[in-house]
């Protein structure tokens, strides 16, 4: 890697991230069915119909996984607490589930790893999906109850809590583009989900504050957008896409407003009285989590429905996902977010990583592409700090190869290879490279 720990401020944290449904194994420990189980069981939604029933079996193997994090010299671990494990029907606490997170957090602390918790990383209990999921305003209050229950159990030992992971994916990608559970293509559902997920964040923040919690925030994903050409239509389409992808959630949470370019299409479908929720949604947060992966080029698409936008990958090298590798986009977002929205508030790069078609040979995985990817994005982060962004940490996505949602187990993002037949873990060359960079 072309950086070392000493290039960063002393309190800068290096870590890796995961999410409950993607690694734990949801058939264990009394977890309830989630809308991802239902979605995966539908035809054509997920590659080979795979689900998170076993995943990496982290539920039983978390001690070994945390040893690997510690051995890499990491400072922190970003994990999520599954709502469906803690409350299998979305409403009733499951003692086994609470015990699991209790053990998990203690195991992090025993290894000197700072626990960075995310409350909701997409495993909506199926019982709540039955009631309309994120289209139903009640889900926001139920989420608040979940925040109460899990915080009562582990809140005394976590370093940071994010309410929601990637609200754009939970709402637009899942209710308008239909790629994720619940797989809808419905603008009314989308508008409601795009507002209710923000409201859930606001209610979650209120509940956390009522319990005296500090270091609370939200994790938002950002996608670098640029017009494909100089046509005024492409420039206008880029503004619309930027508003939907990049501005809707950060403006709601930091300013209490929605960008007009997105609201124009969504307003007729929004829940009435949404304006009254904006003060709760925009209450102060302590940090912003930034997930960044790629860039898209944008043109106008007059043949389609609103938002009349067509996106395509940029011209650079691609990952196994087909996503363009574009580290400058990370630097650009970190500085843009500081300049336009959050000033000096701490930012964490809560996710950044790449999938590659990795193979184990002689008990090793040679992944120079990933080593370069990580190095380039950490250097982009360093440049953003030099530009004045208050970036406090970088979490690689992901610690382990895992369940990549609609792509099943095919796409490998991990620093650690997982054989999904035997569940054997093999640290990849990028793991060793990151380990030696942060040891310096
Ligand atoms: O695997 C996902 C994660 O759950 C959320 N952020 C993007 C990752 C890669 O697609």
PDB file of C-alpha atoms in Angstrom, residues 189-351:
ATOM      1  CA  UNK A 189     -44.266   3.466  -2.415  1.00  0.00           C
ATOM      2  CA  UNK A 190     -40.936   5.128  -3.217  1.00  0.00           C
ATOM      3  CA  UNK A 191     -41.945   8.597  -2.064  1.00  0.00           C
ATOM      4  CA  UNK A 192     -43.285   7.172   1.173  1.00  0.00           C
ATOM      5  CA  UNK A 193     -40.216   5.007   1.801  1.00  0.00           C
ATOM      6  CA  UNK A 194     -37.891   7.940   0.993  1.00  0.00           C
ATOM      7  CA  UNK A 195     -39.612  10.037   3.634  1.00  0.00           C
ATOM      8  CA  UNK A 196     -40.288   7.341   6.222  1.00  0.00           C
ATOM      9  CA  UNK A 197     -36.692   6.137   6.271  1.00  0.00           C
ATOM     10  CA  UNK A 198     -35.647   9.682   7.136  1.00  0.00           C
ATOM     11  CA  UNK A 199     -38.349   9.823   9.786  1.00  0.00           C
ATOM     12  CA  UNK A 200     -37.117   6.518  11.212  1.00  0.00           C
ATOM     13  CA  UNK A 201     -33.662   8.081  11.465  1.00  0.00           C
ATOM     14  CA  UNK A 202     -35.152  11.108  13.281  1.00  0.00           C
ATOM     15  CA  UNK A 203     -37.187   8.970  15.682  1.00  0.00           C
ATOM     16  CA  UNK A 204     -34.161   6.718  16.247  1.00  0.00           C
ATOM     17  CA  UNK A 205     -32.067   9.793  17.097  1.00  0.00           C
ATOM     18  CA  UNK A 206     -34.720  11.038  19.538  1.00  0.00           C
ATOM     19  CA  UNK A 207     -34.824   7.665  21.297  1.00  0.00           C
ATOM     20  CA  UNK A 208     -31.015   7.470  21.491  1.00  0.00           C
ATOM     21  CA  UNK A 209     -30.774  10.998  22.874  1.00  0.00           C
ATOM     22  CA  UNK A 210     -33.480  10.221  25.446  1.00  0.00           C
ATOM     23  CA  UNK A 211     -31.160   7.485  26.690  1.00  0.00           C
ATOM     24  CA  UNK A 212     -28.249   9.908  26.879  1.00  0.00           C
ATOM     25  CA  UNK A 213     -26.380   8.364  23.945  1.00  0.00           C
ATOM     26  CA  UNK A 214     -23.598  10.350  22.289  1.00  0.00           C
ATOM     27  CA  UNK A 215     -21.686   9.771  19.061  1.00  0.00           C
ATOM     28  CA  UNK A 216     -24.854   9.045  17.072  1.00  0.00           C
ATOM     29  CA  UNK A 217     -25.249   9.579  13.333  1.00  0.00           C
ATOM     30  CA  UNK A 218     -26.390   8.125  10.045  1.00  0.00           C
ATOM     31  CA  UNK A 219     -24.631   6.317   7.183  1.00  0.00           C
ATOM     32  CA  UNK A 220     -25.497   7.572   3.692  1.00  0.00           C
ATOM     33  CA  UNK A 221     -24.234   6.245   0.362  1.00  0.00           C
ATOM     34  CA  UNK A 222     -23.012   8.672  -2.280  1.00  0.00           C
ATOM     35  CA  UNK A 223     -22.404   8.044  -5.964  1.00  0.00           C
ATOM     36  CA  UNK A 224     -20.235  10.398  -7.981  1.00  0.00           C
ATOM     37  CA  UNK A 225     -22.363  11.734 -10.826  1.00  0.00           C
ATOM     38  CA  UNK A 226     -21.154  13.607 -13.877  1.00  0.00           C
ATOM     39  CA  UNK A 227     -22.821  14.473 -17.200  1.00  0.00           C
ATOM     40  CA  UNK A 228     -21.793  12.119 -19.978  1.00  0.00           C
ATOM     41  CA  UNK A 229     -21.485  15.020 -22.411  1.00  0.00           C
ATOM     42  CA  UNK A 230     -21.947  18.784 -22.555  1.00  0.00           C
ATOM     43  CA  UNK A 231     -25.551  18.712 -23.735  1.00  0.00           C
ATOM     44  CA  UNK A 232     -27.717  20.950 -21.495  1.00  0.00           C
ATOM     45  CA  UNK A 233     -30.142  18.009 -21.142  1.00  0.00           C
ATOM     46  CA  UNK A 234     -27.354  15.830 -19.732  1.00  0.00           C
ATOM     47  CA  UNK A 235     -26.351  18.553 -17.301  1.00  0.00           C
ATOM     48  CA  UNK A 236     -29.964  18.946 -16.148  1.00  0.00           C
ATOM     49  CA  UNK A 237     -30.409  15.161 -15.837  1.00  0.00           C
ATOM     50  CA  UNK A 238     -27.243  15.016 -13.735  1.00  0.00           C
ATOM     51  CA  UNK A 239     -28.672  17.631 -11.379  1.00  0.00           C
ATOM     52  CA  UNK A 240     -31.831  15.553 -10.991  1.00  0.00           C
ATOM     53  CA  UNK A 241     -29.911  12.334 -10.372  1.00  0.00           C
ATOM     54  CA  UNK A 242     -27.580  14.048  -7.912  1.00  0.00           C
ATOM     55  CA  UNK A 243     -30.648  15.329  -6.034  1.00  0.00           C
ATOM     56  CA  UNK A 244     -32.205  11.849  -5.826  1.00  0.00           C
ATOM     57  CA  UNK A 245     -29.023   9.912  -5.050  1.00  0.00           C
ATOM     58  CA  UNK A 246     -26.841  12.321  -3.163  1.00  0.00           C
ATOM     59  CA  UNK A 247     -28.840  15.265  -1.802  1.00  0.00           C
ATOM     60  CA  UNK A 248     -32.215  13.915  -0.632  1.00  0.00           C
ATOM     61  CA  UNK A 249     -30.969  12.298   2.570  1.00  0.00           C
ATOM     62  CA  UNK A 250     -28.128  14.614   3.569  1.00  0.00           C
ATOM     63  CA  UNK A 251     -30.288  17.708   3.053  1.00  0.00           C
ATOM     64  CA  UNK A 252     -33.143  16.207   5.044  1.00  0.00           C
ATOM     65  CA  UNK A 253     -30.898  15.251   7.946  1.00  0.00           C
ATOM     66  CA  UNK A 254     -28.763  18.392   8.051  1.00  0.00           C
ATOM     67  CA  UNK A 255     -31.138  21.117   6.779  1.00  0.00           C
ATOM     68  CA  UNK A 256     -34.639  19.739   7.127  1.00  0.00           C
ATOM     69  CA  UNK A 257     -35.399  20.244   3.430  1.00  0.00           C
ATOM     70  CA  UNK A 258     -35.732  18.135   0.287  1.00  0.00           C
ATOM     71  CA  UNK A 259     -34.058  19.226  -2.970  1.00  0.00           C
ATOM     72  CA  UNK A 260     -36.577  20.655  -5.442  1.00  0.00           C
ATOM     73  CA  UNK A 261     -35.139  18.716  -8.391  1.00  0.00           C
ATOM     74  CA  UNK A 262     -36.229  15.473  -6.674  1.00  0.00           C
ATOM     75  CA  UNK A 263     -39.317  16.774  -4.917  1.00  0.00           C
ATOM     76  CA  UNK A 264     -40.820  17.863  -8.241  1.00  0.00           C
ATOM     77  CA  UNK A 265     -41.378  14.229  -9.184  1.00  0.00           C
ATOM     78  CA  UNK A 266     -42.080  12.822  -5.740  1.00  0.00           C
ATOM     79  CA  UNK A 267     -44.267  15.472  -4.110  1.00  0.00           C
ATOM     80  CA  UNK A 268     -47.610  14.255  -5.533  1.00  0.00           C
ATOM     81  CA  UNK A 269     -46.896  10.875  -3.919  1.00  0.00           C
ATOM     82  CA  UNK A 270     -45.504  11.995  -0.564  1.00  0.00           C
ATOM     83  CA  UNK A 271     -47.403  11.301   2.649  1.00  0.00           C
ATOM     84  CA  UNK A 272     -49.449  14.389   3.505  1.00  0.00           C
ATOM     85  CA  UNK A 273     -48.008  16.556   6.242  1.00  0.00           C
ATOM     86  CA  UNK A 274     -44.450  15.367   5.619  1.00  0.00           C
ATOM     87  CA  UNK A 275     -43.207  18.907   6.241  1.00  0.00           C
ATOM     88  CA  UNK A 276     -44.120  18.587   9.929  1.00  0.00           C
ATOM     89  CA  UNK A 277     -41.610  15.736  10.352  1.00  0.00           C
ATOM     90  CA  UNK A 278     -38.629  17.722   9.103  1.00  0.00           C
ATOM     91  CA  UNK A 279     -37.570  19.216  12.475  1.00  0.00           C
ATOM     92  CA  UNK A 280     -37.289  15.739  14.017  1.00  0.00           C
ATOM     93  CA  UNK A 281     -35.456  14.427  10.943  1.00  0.00           C
ATOM     94  CA  UNK A 282     -32.940  17.281  10.998  1.00  0.00           C
ATOM     95  CA  UNK A 283     -32.036  17.249  14.685  1.00  0.00           C
ATOM     96  CA  UNK A 284     -28.266  17.447  15.280  1.00  0.00           C
ATOM     97  CA  UNK A 285     -26.132  14.391  14.654  1.00  0.00           C
ATOM     98  CA  UNK A 286     -22.608  13.792  15.934  1.00  0.00           C
ATOM     99  CA  UNK A 287     -21.034  12.191  12.878  1.00  0.00           C
ATOM    100  CA  UNK A 288     -21.737  11.368   9.267  1.00  0.00           C
ATOM    101  CA  UNK A 289     -20.931   7.952   7.809  1.00  0.00           C
ATOM    102  CA  UNK A 290     -20.069   8.027   4.110  1.00  0.00           C
ATOM    103  CA  UNK A 291     -20.319   4.933   1.927  1.00  0.00           C
ATOM    104  CA  UNK A 292     -18.657   5.398  -1.438  1.00  0.00           C
ATOM    105  CA  UNK A 293     -18.011   2.939  -4.255  1.00  0.00           C
ATOM    106  CA  UNK A 294     -18.189   4.380  -7.766  1.00  0.00           C
ATOM    107  CA  UNK A 295     -19.137   7.038 -10.313  1.00  0.00           C
ATOM    108  CA  UNK A 296     -21.876   7.179 -12.939  1.00  0.00           C
ATOM    109  CA  UNK A 297     -22.218   9.175 -16.130  1.00  0.00           C
ATOM    110  CA  UNK A 298     -25.638  10.655 -16.721  1.00  0.00           C
ATOM    111  CA  UNK A 299     -27.745  11.586 -19.740  1.00  0.00           C
ATOM    112  CA  UNK A 300     -31.377  12.557 -20.233  1.00  0.00           C
ATOM    113  CA  UNK A 301     -33.827   9.816 -21.165  1.00  0.00           C
ATOM    114  CA  UNK A 302     -36.979  11.353 -22.568  1.00  0.00           C
ATOM    115  CA  UNK A 303     -38.501   8.005 -23.424  1.00  0.00           C
ATOM    116  CA  UNK A 304     -38.709   6.873 -19.828  1.00  0.00           C
ATOM    117  CA  UNK A 305     -40.879   7.843 -16.882  1.00  0.00           C
ATOM    118  CA  UNK A 306     -39.768  10.440 -14.333  1.00  0.00           C
ATOM    119  CA  UNK A 307     -36.933  11.160 -13.467  1.00  0.00           C
ATOM    120  CA  UNK A 308     -36.043  10.907 -17.198  1.00  0.00           C
ATOM    121  CA  UNK A 309     -32.480   9.973 -16.419  1.00  0.00           C
ATOM    122  CA  UNK A 310     -30.186   7.303 -17.851  1.00  0.00           C
ATOM    123  CA  UNK A 311     -27.019   6.322 -16.005  1.00  0.00           C
ATOM    124  CA  UNK A 312     -24.045   4.269 -17.084  1.00  0.00           C
ATOM    125  CA  UNK A 313     -20.685   3.321 -15.650  1.00  0.00           C
ATOM    126  CA  UNK A 314     -17.792   5.686 -16.269  1.00  0.00           C
ATOM    127  CA  UNK A 315     -14.951   4.670 -18.614  1.00  0.00           C
ATOM    128  CA  UNK A 316     -12.369   3.503 -16.030  1.00  0.00           C
ATOM    129  CA  UNK A 317     -11.442  -0.004 -14.854  1.00  0.00           C
ATOM    130  CA  UNK A 318     -14.299  -2.010 -13.338  1.00  0.00           C
ATOM    131  CA  UNK A 319     -14.699  -4.271 -10.323  1.00  0.00           C
ATOM    132  CA  UNK A 320     -16.432  -7.672 -10.324  1.00  0.00           C
ATOM    133  CA  UNK A 321     -19.695  -5.735  -9.830  1.00  0.00           C
ATOM    134  CA  UNK A 322     -19.001  -3.839 -13.075  1.00  0.00           C
ATOM    135  CA  UNK A 323     -18.590  -0.661 -10.994  1.00  0.00           C
ATOM    136  CA  UNK A 324     -16.032   1.885 -12.187  1.00  0.00           C
ATOM    137  CA  UNK A 325     -13.041   2.397  -9.899  1.00  0.00           C
ATOM    138  CA  UNK A 326     -12.868   6.143  -9.268  1.00  0.00           C
ATOM    139  CA  UNK A 327     -11.041   7.152  -6.055  1.00  0.00           C
ATOM    140  CA  UNK A 328     -11.219  10.889  -6.867  1.00  0.00           C
ATOM    141  CA  UNK A 329     -14.946  10.624  -6.263  1.00  0.00           C
ATOM    142  CA  UNK A 330     -14.299   9.794  -2.617  1.00  0.00           C
ATOM    143  CA  UNK A 331     -12.074  12.821  -2.111  1.00  0.00           C
ATOM    144  CA  UNK A 332     -14.624  14.953  -3.881  1.00  0.00           C
ATOM    145  CA  UNK A 333     -17.525  13.782  -1.678  1.00  0.00           C
ATOM    146  CA  UNK A 334     -15.624  14.138   1.567  1.00  0.00           C
ATOM    147  CA  UNK A 335     -14.735  17.737   0.742  1.00  0.00           C
ATOM    148  CA  UNK A 336     -18.160  18.547  -0.743  1.00  0.00           C
ATOM    149  CA  UNK A 337     -20.012  17.205   2.282  1.00  0.00           C
ATOM    150  CA  UNK A 338     -17.800  19.151   4.679  1.00  0.00           C
ATOM    151  CA  UNK A 339     -18.054  22.336   2.650  1.00  0.00           C
ATOM    152  CA  UNK A 340     -21.769  22.251   1.855  1.00  0.00           C
ATOM    153  CA  UNK A 341     -23.407  20.368   4.720  1.00  0.00           C
ATOM    154  CA  UNK A 342     -21.565  19.437   7.868  1.00  0.00           C
ATOM    155  CA  UNK A 343     -18.600  21.751   8.332  1.00  0.00           C
ATOM    156  CA  UNK A 344     -16.286  20.380  10.963  1.00  0.00           C
ATOM    157  CA  UNK A 345     -18.478  17.459  12.066  1.00  0.00           C
ATOM    158  CA  UNK A 346     -16.536  14.168  12.114  1.00  0.00           C
ATOM    159  CA  UNK A 347     -16.936  11.987   9.027  1.00  0.00           C
ATOM    160  CA  UNK A 348     -16.138   8.305   8.824  1.00  0.00           C
ATOM    161  CA  UNK A 349     -15.730   6.474   5.565  1.00  0.00           C
ATOM    162  CA  UNK A 350     -18.026   3.723   6.787  1.00  0.00           C
ATOM    163  CA  UNK A 351     -17.818   1.646   3.595  1.00  0.00           C
TER     164      UNK A 351
END
